[in-house]
XYZ file of C-alpha atoms in Angstrom:
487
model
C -24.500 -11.138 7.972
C -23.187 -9.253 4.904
C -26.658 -9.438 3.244
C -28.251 -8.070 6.391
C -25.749 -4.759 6.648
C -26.126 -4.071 2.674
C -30.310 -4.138 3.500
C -29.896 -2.031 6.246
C -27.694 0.504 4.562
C -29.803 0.579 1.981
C -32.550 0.974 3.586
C -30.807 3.941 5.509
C -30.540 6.013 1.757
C -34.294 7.022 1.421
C -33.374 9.087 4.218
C -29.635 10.170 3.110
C -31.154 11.004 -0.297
C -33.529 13.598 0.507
C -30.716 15.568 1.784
C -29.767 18.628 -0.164
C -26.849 17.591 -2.909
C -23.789 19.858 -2.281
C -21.821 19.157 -5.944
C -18.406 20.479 -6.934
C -20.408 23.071 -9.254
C -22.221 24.634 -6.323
C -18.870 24.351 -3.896
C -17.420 26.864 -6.772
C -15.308 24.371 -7.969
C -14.797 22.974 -4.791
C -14.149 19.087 -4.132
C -15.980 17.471 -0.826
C -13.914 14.477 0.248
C -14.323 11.367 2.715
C -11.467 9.707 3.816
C -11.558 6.306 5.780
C -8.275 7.181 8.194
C -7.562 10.351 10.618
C -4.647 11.451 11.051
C -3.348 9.769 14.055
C 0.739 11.485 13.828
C -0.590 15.346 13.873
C 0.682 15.135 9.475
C 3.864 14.476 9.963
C 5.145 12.717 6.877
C 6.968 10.169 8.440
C 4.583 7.681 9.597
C 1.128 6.565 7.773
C 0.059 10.115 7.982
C 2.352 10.778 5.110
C 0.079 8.888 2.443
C -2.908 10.959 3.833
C -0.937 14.188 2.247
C 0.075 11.853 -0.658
C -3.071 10.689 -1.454
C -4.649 14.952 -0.911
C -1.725 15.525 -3.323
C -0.353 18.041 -1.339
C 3.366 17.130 -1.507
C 5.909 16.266 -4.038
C 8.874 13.952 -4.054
C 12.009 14.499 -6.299
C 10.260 11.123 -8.495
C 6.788 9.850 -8.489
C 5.466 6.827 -9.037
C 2.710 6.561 -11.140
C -0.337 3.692 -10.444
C 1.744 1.112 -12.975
C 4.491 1.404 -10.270
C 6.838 3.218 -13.057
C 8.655 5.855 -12.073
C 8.788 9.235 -13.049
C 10.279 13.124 -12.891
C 8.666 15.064 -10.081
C 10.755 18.010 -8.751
C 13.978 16.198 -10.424
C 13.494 16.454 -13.890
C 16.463 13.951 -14.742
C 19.206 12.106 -12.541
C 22.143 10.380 -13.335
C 23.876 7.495 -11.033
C 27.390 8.348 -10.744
C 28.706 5.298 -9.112
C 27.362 2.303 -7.304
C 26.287 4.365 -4.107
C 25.994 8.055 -5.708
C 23.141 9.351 -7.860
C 22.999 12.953 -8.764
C 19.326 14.813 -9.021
C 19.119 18.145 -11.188
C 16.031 19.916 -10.069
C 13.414 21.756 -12.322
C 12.219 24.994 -11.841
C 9.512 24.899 -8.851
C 8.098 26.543 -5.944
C 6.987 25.973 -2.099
C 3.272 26.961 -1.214
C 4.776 29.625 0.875
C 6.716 31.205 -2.221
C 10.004 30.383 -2.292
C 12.086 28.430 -4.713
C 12.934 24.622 -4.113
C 16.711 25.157 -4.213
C 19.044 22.420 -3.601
C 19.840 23.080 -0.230
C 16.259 22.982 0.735
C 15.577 19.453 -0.792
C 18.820 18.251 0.875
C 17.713 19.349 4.409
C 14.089 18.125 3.922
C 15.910 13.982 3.462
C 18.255 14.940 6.088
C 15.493 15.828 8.182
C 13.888 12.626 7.282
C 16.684 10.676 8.199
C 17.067 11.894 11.422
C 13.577 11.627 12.452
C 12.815 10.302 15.677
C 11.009 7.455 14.442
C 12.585 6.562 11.060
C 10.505 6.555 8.116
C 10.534 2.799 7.111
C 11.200 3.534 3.508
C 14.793 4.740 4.925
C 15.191 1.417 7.817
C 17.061 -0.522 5.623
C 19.052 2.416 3.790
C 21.016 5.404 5.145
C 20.947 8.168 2.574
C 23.340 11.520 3.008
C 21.969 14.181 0.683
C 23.869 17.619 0.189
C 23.631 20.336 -2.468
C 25.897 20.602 -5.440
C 24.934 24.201 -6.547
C 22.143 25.735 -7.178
C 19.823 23.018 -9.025
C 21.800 19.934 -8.069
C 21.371 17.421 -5.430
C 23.986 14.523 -4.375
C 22.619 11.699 -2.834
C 24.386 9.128 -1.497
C 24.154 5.908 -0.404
C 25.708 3.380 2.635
C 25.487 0.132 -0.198
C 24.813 0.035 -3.492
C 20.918 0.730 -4.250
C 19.502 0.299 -7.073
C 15.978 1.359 -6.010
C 17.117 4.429 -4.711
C 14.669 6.624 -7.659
C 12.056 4.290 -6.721
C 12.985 5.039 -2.794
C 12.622 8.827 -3.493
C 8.751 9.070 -4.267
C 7.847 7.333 -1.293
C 5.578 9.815 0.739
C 7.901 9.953 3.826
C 10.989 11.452 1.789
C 8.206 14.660 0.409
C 10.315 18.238 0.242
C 9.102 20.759 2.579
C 9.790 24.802 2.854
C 12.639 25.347 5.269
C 9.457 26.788 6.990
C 8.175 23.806 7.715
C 10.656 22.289 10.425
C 10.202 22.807 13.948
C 12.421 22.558 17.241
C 12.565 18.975 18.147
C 11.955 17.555 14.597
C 8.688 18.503 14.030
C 7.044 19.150 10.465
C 4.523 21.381 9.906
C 2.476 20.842 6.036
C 0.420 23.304 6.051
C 1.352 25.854 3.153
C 4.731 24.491 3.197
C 5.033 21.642 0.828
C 5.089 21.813 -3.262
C 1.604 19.969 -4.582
C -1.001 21.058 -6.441
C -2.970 21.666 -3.132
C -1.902 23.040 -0.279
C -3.148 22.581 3.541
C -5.032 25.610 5.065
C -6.596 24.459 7.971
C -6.485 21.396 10.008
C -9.103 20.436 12.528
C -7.748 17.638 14.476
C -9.076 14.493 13.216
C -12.080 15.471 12.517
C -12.033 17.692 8.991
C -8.892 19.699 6.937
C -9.378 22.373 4.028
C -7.147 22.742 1.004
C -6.954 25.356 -1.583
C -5.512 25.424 -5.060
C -1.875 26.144 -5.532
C -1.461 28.169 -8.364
C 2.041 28.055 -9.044
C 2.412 24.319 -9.588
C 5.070 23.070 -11.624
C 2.960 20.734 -13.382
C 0.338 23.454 -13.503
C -2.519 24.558 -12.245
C -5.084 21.673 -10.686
C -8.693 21.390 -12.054
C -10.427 21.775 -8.904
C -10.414 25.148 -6.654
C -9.668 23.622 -3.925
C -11.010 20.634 -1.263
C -13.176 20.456 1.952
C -12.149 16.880 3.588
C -13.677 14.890 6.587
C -11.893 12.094 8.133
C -15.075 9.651 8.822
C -14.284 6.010 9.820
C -17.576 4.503 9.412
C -17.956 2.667 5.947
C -21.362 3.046 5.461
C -21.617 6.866 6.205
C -19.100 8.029 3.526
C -20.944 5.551 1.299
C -24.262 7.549 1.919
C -22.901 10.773 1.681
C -21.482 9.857 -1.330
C -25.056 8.671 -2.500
C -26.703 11.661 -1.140
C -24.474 13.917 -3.007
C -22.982 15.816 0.194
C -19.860 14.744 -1.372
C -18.165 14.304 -4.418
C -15.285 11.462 -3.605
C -15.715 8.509 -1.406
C -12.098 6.596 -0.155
C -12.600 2.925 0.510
C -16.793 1.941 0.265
C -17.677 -1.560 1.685
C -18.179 -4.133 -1.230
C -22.070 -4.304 0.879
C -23.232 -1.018 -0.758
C -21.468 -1.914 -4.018
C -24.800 -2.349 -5.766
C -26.492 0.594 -4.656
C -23.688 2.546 -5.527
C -23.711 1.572 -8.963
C -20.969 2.959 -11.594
C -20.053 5.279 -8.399
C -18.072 2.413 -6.693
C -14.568 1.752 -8.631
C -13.143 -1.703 -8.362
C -9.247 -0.865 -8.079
C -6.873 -4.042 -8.278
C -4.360 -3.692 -5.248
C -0.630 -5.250 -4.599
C -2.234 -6.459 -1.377
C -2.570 -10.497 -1.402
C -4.562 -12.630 1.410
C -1.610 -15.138 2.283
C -2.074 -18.187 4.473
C 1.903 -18.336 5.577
C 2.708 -22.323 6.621
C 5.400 -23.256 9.041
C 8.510 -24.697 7.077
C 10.377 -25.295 10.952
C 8.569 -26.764 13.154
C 5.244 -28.674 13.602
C 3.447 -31.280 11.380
C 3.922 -28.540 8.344
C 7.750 -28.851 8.859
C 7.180 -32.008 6.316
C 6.887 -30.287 2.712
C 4.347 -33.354 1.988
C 1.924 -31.933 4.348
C 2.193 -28.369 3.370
C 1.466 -29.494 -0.463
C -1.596 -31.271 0.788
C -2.869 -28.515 2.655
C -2.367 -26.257 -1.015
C -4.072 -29.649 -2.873
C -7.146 -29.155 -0.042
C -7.599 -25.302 -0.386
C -10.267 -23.657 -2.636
C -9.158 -20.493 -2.869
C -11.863 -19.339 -5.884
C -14.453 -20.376 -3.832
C -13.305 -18.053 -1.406
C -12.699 -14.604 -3.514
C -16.585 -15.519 -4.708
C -18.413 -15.537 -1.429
C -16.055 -14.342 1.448
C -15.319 -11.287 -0.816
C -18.266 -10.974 -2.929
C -16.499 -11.107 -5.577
C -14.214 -8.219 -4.969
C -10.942 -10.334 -4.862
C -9.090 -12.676 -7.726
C -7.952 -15.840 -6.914
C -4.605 -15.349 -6.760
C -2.352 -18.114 -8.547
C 0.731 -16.538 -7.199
C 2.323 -13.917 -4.840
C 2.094 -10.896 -7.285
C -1.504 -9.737 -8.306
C -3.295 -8.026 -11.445
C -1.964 -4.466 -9.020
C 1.845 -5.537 -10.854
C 0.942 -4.885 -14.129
C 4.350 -6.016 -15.804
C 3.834 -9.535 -14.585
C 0.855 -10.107 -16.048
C 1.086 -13.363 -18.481
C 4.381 -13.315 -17.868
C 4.371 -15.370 -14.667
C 6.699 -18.582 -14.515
C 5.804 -22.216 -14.143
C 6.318 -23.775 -10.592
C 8.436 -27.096 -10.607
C 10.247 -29.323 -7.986
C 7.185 -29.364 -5.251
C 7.012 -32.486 -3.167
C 4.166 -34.420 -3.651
C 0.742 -34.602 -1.165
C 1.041 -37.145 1.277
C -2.097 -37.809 3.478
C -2.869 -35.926 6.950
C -4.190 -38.562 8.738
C -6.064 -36.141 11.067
C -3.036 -33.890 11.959
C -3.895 -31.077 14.071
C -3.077 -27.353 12.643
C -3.344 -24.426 14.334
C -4.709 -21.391 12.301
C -4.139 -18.203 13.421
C -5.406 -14.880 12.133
C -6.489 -11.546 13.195
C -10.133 -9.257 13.394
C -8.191 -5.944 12.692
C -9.245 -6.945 8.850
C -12.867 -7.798 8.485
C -12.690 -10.748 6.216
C -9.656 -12.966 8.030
C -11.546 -14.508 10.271
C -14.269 -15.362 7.918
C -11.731 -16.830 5.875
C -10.015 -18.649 8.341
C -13.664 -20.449 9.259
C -13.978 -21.456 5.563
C -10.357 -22.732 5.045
C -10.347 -24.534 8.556
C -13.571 -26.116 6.932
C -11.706 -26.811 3.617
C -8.297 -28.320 5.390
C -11.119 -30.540 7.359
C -12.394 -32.717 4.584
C -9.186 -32.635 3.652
C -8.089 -34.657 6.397
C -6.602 -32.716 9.134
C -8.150 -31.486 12.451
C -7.584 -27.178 12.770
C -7.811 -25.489 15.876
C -8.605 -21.803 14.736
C -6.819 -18.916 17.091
C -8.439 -15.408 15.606
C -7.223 -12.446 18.173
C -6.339 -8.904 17.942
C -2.610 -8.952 15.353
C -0.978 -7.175 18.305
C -1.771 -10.567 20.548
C -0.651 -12.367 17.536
C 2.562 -11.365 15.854
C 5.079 -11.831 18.132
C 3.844 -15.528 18.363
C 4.101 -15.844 14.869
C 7.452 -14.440 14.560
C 8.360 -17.384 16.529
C 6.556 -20.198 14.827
C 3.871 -20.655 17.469
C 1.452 -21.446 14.696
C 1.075 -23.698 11.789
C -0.651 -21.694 9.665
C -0.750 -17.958 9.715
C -3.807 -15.761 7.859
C -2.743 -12.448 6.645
C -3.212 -9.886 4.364
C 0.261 -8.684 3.095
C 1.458 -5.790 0.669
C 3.404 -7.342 -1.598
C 5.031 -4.005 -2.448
C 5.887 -2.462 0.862
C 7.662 1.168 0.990
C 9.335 1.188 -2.728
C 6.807 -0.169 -4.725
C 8.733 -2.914 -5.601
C 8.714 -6.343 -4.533
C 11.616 -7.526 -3.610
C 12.443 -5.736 -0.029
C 8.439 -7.985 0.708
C 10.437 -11.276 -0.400
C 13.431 -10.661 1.240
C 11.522 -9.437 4.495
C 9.596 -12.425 4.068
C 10.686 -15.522 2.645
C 14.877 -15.435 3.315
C 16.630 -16.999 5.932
C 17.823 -13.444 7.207
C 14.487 -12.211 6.886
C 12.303 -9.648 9.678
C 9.238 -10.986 9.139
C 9.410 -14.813 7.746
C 6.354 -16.218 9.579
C 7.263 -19.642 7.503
C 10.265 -19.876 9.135
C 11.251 -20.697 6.108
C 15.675 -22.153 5.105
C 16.148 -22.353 1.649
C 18.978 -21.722 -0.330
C 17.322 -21.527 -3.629
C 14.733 -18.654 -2.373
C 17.749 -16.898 -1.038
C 20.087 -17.240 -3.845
C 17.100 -15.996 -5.962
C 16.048 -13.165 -4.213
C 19.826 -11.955 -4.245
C 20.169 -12.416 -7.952
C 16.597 -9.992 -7.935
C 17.753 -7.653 -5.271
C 21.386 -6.968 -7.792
C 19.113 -6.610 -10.671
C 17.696 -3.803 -12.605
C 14.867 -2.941 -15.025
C 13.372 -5.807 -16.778
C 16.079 -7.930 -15.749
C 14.973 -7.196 -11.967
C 11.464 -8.200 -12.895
C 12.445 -11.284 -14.520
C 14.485 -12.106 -11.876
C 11.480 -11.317 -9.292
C 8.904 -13.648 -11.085
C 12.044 -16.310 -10.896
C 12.302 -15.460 -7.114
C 8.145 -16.214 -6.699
C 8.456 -19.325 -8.126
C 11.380 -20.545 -5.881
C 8.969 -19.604 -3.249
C 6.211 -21.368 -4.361
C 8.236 -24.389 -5.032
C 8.482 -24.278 -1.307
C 4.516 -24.465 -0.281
C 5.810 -22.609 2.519
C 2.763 -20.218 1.519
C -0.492 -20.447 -0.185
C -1.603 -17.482 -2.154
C -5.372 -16.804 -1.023
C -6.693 -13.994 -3.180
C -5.795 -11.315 -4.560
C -7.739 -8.543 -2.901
C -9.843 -5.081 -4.652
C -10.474 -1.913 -3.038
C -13.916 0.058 -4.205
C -13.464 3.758 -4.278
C -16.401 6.051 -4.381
C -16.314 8.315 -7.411
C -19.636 10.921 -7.911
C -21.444 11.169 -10.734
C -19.777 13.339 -13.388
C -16.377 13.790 -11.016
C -13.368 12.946 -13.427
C -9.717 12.004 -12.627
C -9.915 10.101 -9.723
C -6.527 8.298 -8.961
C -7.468 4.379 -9.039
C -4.149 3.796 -7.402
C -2.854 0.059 -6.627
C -0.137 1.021 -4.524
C -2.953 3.207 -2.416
C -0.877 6.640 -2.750
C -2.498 8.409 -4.760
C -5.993 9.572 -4.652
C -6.916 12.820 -5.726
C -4.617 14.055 -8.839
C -4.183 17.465 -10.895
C -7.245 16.402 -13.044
C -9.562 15.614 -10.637
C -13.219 17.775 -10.768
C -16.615 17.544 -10.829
């Protein structure tokens, strides 16, 4: 089936090709960009629309996060953490699109504004934050419990600084020409197209390109072709099927996204731990990255992929599992979803696998919205997913807390353990390298489990025209187009 849709899109480029090519040199300096997801919350920063103006770079956080996951200055240039619930930002010299100054006042009521947002931001639902100026050029922010992430919290995409311009009657927020990038919004059409200029007074300085023409287009294949045909210069998110036609135009980007098959440690035949390490011992998961993905996915050993790049090597051993004991032609039910185009090809193949390993699957693939509230509760044995292990701080440990803790929102394993939640504390209290040490101690308590069975680490392919430089290859999927971006 894959074969078949990379013949006919191939096939469908004599025709693309022959088009006129449109490159940034004959836009004037001008960048043409596809991206894969409209705006569906009218650019408010709040929701998912936020990483659209994140990844246009058209707003700035007081810290950044770079595509390591380290943090950095942005519109604070240092902070200081006072005591265990109060950090204190001092701003650096910057403007709004619209011309003012970025005072402390007007950063304070942009994450006020954000906290009292009729839907909260989710990088704020398990924090409350009070933020008030100090002066001029300093901002207090303070916290309901100690949090050492707060920094990290900060360059989420949700908590961007707006103008004072830029807020509405009823909470609304209104980007265009109001926020601090390096490009700012000029015109929005719906969800069809926006256009984005160069703003010159940048604190980091002035971008490379003049400015951007973007169009929201949903269908893989036709930003693939228009990349191809030179109509435009960047591509977000080609299918893996033109990945050969594309040549050194499609980027293979590592993500923090894993493929997780999520067992049930409560109830069922997987509530024995013998069972759940015989369905690990009966899964081939490099067989699966191979053909499922075409080879645009790694194995993945663990929870944390190749997108963490301070775990690599560094990953701890996994002792204490119970040993396989046979199936005897125990019935699983598999669930996944079709909202992600592999799952349910994946689900066929493991179902398959699990088989000659001795069980009997009954596959359930539906729509996640049929599905998650019956995994919640443990209606399945098995549950297929694809699951940032980052979630909205770029770190890991709000994912295994959320996921793998007795207290958890969303432990699909159902899983009890007093080890995984004594770890995840000890990670949670941590900072630094000690916090990563104590995360990769955390993974392995969960492993020790079998309560999940990493699938694959999974790679996003970004289309990048020929001779276009600085393209964001961004893990954490926030970034996109940078300062250094041209043609």
């Amino acid at each position: 089936m894959r074969r078949r849709g990379f013949l006919l899109a191939a096939a469908g480029l004599g025709f693309t090709s022959a088009c006129g090519s449109f490159t940034g040199t004959a836009r004037g300096g001008r960048l043409g960009v596809d991206l894969a997801f409209a705006p569906t919350q009218g650019l408010s920063p709040y929701g998912d629309d936020g990483l659209l103006l994140s990844r246009l770079a058209v707003v700035d956080g007081l810290t950044r996060m770079d595509a390591d996951g380290v943090i950095h200055p942005a519109l604070a240039a240092k902070w200081t953490r006072t005591t265990a619930t109060t950090w204190e930002f001092t701003l650096r010299a910057a403007r709004f699109q619209d011309g003012r100054d970025v005072t402390a006042a007007a950063v304070a009521r942009s994450l006020t504004e954000a906290g009292r947002a009729k839907v909260t931001p989710r990088v704020l639902s398990d924090v409350k934050l009070t933020a008030e100026a100090v002066g001029e050029r300093t901002v207090r922010i303070t916290a309901g419990d100690a949090d050492p992430l707060l920094p990290a919290r900060l360059a989420n995409p949700s908590l961007a600084v707006f103008s004072p311009a830029a807020y509405r009657t009823g909470g609304a927020v209104d980007p265009v020409g109001t926020a601090t990038g390096p490009f700012a919004l000029t015109k929005v059409n719906g969800a069809v197209s926006a256009t984005l200029d160069r703003f010159d007074g940048h604190w980091r300085g002035r971008a490379a390109a003049r400015g951007l023409d973007v169009t929201f287009v949903a269908d893989n294949n036709a930003r693939a072709n228009a990349l191809r045909s030179g109509q435009i210069e960047v591509a977000e998110f080609v299918p893996a099927a033109q990945a050969l036609v594309l040549g050194g135009r499609a980027r293979r980007v590592a993500t923090v996204r894993t493929t997780t098959l999520y067992l049930n440690t409560r109830k069922g035949s997987l509530a024995d731990p013998g069972l759940r390490a015989a369905v690990r011992a009966g899964v081939d998961t490099s067989a699966l990255a191979s053909s499922v993905y075409e080879g645009y996915a790694e194995r993945a050993d663990g929870l944390l992929g190749p997108g963490f790049a301070w775990a690599d090597g560094k990953r701890l051993p996994v002792t204490g599992r119970a040993a396989a004991t046979a199936p005897r032609g125990r019935t699983l039910t598999l669930a996944t979803y079709t909202n992600r185009a592999e799952l349910p090809e994946v689900a066929a193949a493991l179902g398959q696998q699990l088989k000659r390993a001795g069980f009997g699957v009954r596959l359930v693939v539906k729509d996640y919205a049929r599905l998650e509230a019956g995994a919640l509760d443990g209606d399945y044995d098995a549950f297929l997913m694809s699951r940032s292990t980052a979630l909205d701080t770029g770190d890991p440990v709000s994912y295994l807390a959320s996921d793998f803790t007795g207290g958890g929102s969303f432990n699909i394993s159902q899983l009890r353990d007093a080890r995984v939640d004594a770890a995840v504390r000890d990670a949670a209290g941590r900072e630094g390298a000690a916090r990563q040490r104590a995360v990769l101690a955390a993974e392995a308590a969960v492993l020790r489990t079998d309560a999940v069975v990493p699938i694959v680490h999974e790679e996003h392919l970004q289309g990048v025209g020929a001779g276009v430089r600085g393209v964001v290859l961004d893990p954490y999927e926030r970034q996109f187009i940078g300062l250094e971006t041209r043609a």
